[in-house]
Short mmCIF file of C-alpha atoms in Angstrom, two decimals:
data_model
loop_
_atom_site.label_atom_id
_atom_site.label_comp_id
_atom_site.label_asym_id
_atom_site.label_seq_id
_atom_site.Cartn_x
_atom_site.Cartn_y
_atom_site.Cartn_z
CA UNK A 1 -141.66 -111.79 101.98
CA UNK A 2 -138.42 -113.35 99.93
CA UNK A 3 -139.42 -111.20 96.58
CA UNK A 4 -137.17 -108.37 97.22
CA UNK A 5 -138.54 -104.77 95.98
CA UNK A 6 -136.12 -102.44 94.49
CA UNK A 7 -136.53 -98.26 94.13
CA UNK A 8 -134.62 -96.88 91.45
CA UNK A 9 -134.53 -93.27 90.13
CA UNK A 10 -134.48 -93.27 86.14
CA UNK A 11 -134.03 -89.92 84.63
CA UNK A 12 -136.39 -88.14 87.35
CA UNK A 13 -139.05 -90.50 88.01
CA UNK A 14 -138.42 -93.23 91.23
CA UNK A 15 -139.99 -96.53 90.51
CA UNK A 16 -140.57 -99.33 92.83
CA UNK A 17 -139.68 -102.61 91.15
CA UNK A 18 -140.74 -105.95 92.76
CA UNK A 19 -139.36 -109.20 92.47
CA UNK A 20 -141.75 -111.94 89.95
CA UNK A 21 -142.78 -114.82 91.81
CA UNK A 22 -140.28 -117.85 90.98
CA UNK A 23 -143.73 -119.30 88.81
CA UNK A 24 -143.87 -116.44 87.04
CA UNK A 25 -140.23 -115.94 86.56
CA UNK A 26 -139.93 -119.16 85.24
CA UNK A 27 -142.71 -118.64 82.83
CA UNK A 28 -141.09 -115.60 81.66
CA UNK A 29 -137.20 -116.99 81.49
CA UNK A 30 -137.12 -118.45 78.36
CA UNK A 31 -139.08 -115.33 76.10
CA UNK A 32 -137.35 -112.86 77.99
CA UNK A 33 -135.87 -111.09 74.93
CA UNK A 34 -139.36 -110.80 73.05
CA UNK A 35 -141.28 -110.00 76.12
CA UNK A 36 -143.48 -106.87 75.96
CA UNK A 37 -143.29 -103.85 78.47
CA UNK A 38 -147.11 -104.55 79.67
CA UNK A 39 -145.09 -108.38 81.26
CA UNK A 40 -142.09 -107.19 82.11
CA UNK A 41 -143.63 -103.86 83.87
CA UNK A 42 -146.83 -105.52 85.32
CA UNK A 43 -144.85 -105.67 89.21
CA UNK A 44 -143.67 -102.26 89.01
CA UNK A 45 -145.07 -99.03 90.59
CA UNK A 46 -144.13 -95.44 89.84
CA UNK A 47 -143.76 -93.29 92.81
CA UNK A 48 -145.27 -90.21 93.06
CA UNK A 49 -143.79 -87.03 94.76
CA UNK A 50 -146.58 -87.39 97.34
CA UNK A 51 -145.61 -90.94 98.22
CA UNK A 52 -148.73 -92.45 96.20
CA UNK A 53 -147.84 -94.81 93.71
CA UNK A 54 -149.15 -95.98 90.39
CA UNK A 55 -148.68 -99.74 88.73
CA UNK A 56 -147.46 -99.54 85.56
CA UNK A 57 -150.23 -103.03 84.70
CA UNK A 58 -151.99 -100.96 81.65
CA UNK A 59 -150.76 -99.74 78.29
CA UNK A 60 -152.27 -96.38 79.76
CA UNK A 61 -150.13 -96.23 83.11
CA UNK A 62 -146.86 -97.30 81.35
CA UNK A 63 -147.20 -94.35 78.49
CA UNK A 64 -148.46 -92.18 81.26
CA UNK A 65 -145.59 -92.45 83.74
CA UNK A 66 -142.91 -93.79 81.77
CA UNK A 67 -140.55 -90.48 81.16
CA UNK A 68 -138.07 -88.15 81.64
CA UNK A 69 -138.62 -85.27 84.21
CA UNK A 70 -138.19 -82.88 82.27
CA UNK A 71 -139.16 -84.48 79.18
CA UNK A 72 -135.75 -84.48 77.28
CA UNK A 73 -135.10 -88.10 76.44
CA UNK A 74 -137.56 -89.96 74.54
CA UNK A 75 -140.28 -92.02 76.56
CA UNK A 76 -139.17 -94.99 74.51
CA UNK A 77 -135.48 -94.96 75.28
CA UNK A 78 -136.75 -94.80 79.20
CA UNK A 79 -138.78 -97.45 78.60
CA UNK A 80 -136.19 -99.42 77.26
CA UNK A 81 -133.70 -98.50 80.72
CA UNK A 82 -136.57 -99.17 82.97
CA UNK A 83 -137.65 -102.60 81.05
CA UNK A 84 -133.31 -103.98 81.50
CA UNK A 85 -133.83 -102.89 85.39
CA UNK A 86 -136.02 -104.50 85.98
CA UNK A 87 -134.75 -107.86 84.13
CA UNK A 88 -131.55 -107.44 86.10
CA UNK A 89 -133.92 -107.37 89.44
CA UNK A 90 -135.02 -110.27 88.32
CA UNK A 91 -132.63 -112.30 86.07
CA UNK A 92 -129.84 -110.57 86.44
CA UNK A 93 -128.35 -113.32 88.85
CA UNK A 94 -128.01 -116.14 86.22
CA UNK A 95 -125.17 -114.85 84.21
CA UNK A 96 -122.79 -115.82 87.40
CA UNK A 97 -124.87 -118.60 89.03
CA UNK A 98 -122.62 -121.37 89.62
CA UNK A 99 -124.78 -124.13 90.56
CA UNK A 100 -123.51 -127.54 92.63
CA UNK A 101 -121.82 -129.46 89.80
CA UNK A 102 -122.59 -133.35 89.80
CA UNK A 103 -119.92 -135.85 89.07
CA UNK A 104 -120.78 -137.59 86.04
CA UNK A 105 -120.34 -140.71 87.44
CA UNK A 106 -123.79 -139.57 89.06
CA UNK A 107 -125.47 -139.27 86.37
CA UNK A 108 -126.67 -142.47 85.03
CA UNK A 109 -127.80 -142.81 81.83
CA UNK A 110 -131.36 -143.84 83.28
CA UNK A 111 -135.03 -142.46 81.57
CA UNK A 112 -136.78 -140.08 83.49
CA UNK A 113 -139.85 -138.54 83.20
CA UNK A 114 -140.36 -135.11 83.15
CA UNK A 115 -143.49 -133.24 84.35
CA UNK A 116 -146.08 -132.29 81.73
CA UNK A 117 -147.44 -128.95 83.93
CA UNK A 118 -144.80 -127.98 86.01
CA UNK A 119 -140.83 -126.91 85.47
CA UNK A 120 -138.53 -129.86 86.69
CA UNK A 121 -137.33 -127.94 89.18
CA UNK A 122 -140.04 -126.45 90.64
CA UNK A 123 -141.22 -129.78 90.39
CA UNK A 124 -138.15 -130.87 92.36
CA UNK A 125 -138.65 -128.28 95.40
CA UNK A 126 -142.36 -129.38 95.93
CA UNK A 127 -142.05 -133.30 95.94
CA UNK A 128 -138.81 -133.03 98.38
CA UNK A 129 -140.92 -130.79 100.50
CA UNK A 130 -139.10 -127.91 100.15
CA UNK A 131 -141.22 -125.53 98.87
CA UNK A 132 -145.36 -125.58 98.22
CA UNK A 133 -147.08 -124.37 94.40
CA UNK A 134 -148.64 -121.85 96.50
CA UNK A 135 -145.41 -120.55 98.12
CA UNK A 136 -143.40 -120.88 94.34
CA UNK A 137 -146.68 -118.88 93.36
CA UNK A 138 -146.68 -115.76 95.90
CA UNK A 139 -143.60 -115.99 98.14
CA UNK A 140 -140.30 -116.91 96.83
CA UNK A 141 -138.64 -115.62 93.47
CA UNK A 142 -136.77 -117.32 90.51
CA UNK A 143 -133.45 -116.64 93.06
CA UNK A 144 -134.87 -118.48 95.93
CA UNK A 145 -135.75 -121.51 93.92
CA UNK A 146 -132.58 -121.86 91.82
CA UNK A 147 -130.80 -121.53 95.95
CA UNK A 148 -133.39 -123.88 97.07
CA UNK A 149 -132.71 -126.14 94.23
CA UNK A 150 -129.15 -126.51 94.89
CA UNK A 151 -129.18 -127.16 98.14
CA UNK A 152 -131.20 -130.06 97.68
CA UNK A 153 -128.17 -131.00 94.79
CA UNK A 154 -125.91 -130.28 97.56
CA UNK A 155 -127.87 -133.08 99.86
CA UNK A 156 -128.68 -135.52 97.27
CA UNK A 157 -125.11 -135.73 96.34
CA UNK A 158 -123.73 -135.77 100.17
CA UNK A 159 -125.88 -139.06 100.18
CA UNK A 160 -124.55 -140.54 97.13
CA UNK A 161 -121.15 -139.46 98.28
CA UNK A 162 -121.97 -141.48 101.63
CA UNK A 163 -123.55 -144.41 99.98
CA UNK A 164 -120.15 -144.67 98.05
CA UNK A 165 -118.03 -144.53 100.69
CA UNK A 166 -120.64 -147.09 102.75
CA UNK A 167 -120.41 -149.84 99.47
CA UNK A 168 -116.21 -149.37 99.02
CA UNK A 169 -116.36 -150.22 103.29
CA UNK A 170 -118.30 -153.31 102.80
CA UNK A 171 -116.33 -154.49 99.72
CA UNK A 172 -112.97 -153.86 101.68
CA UNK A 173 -114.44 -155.99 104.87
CA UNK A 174 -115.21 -159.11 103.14
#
């Protein structure tokens, strides 16, 4: 599996966090500020000092095993630790991401249309073949598809480069 899982320790209680699908990531990208703990926790699991773990996917579970051992610090301010660690699992990778930048000379001022059900780029990874809905869906996560993504930037512009070159050849051989 791509979606990496991550155990953390937070004030005496070890929680598994797992990656979101990159369809569920992208769902979530844009709200992530306002989103509750019930989203945001629903792919985590507290471990248990006998190795049995609980999913924090209920109100119930998260304000049952969301605390300090011992109980000194507020269950709210651990909520609010565990709730960032898991965005930086998940998200934290776009405040450096330097994607392949495009020339603008590559970007023609053409239309396009834009899908009505799906993000462009997931869009993108499925009609070039690189990835299927059910794959975006189960396997990869938002990281994969943003690496996917620009490698198929890298590639289209490698062929524009080429074409380039290809129509300044033929101009200079007439």
């Amino acid at each position: 599996n791509m979606r990496k899982n991550k155990v953390i320790d937070l004030f005496g209680v070890t929680y598994e966090i797992h990656q979101f699908s990159a369809i569920d990531a992208f769902e979530m990208v844009d709200a992530i500020s306002i989103l509750t703990p019930l989203e945001l926790l629903s792919e985590c699991h507290v471990i248990k000092y006998d190795g049995t773990k609980v999913r924090l996917n209920s109100e119930k579970a998260i304000s049952e095993e969301v605390k300090s051992v011992p109980n000194h610090l507020p269950p709210n301010l651990v909520l609010k630790v565990l709730m960032e660690a898991v965005k930086k699992h998940n998200f934290g990778f776009l405040s450096d991401w330097k994607g392949t930048k495009i020339p603008n000379r590559f970007l023609a001022d053409v239309p396009t249309v834009e899908p009505n059900y799906l993000e462009p780029m997931v869009a993108s990874l499925i009609n070039n073949g690189l990835a299927s809905l059910k794959e975006l869906e189960e396997y990869y996560s938002l990281r994969d598809a943003f690496a996917m993504f620009d490698g198929l930037i890298a590639k289209s512009l490698n062929e524009a480069y080429s074409n380039e070159a290809a129509i300044k050849e033929s101009k200079s051989n007439r």
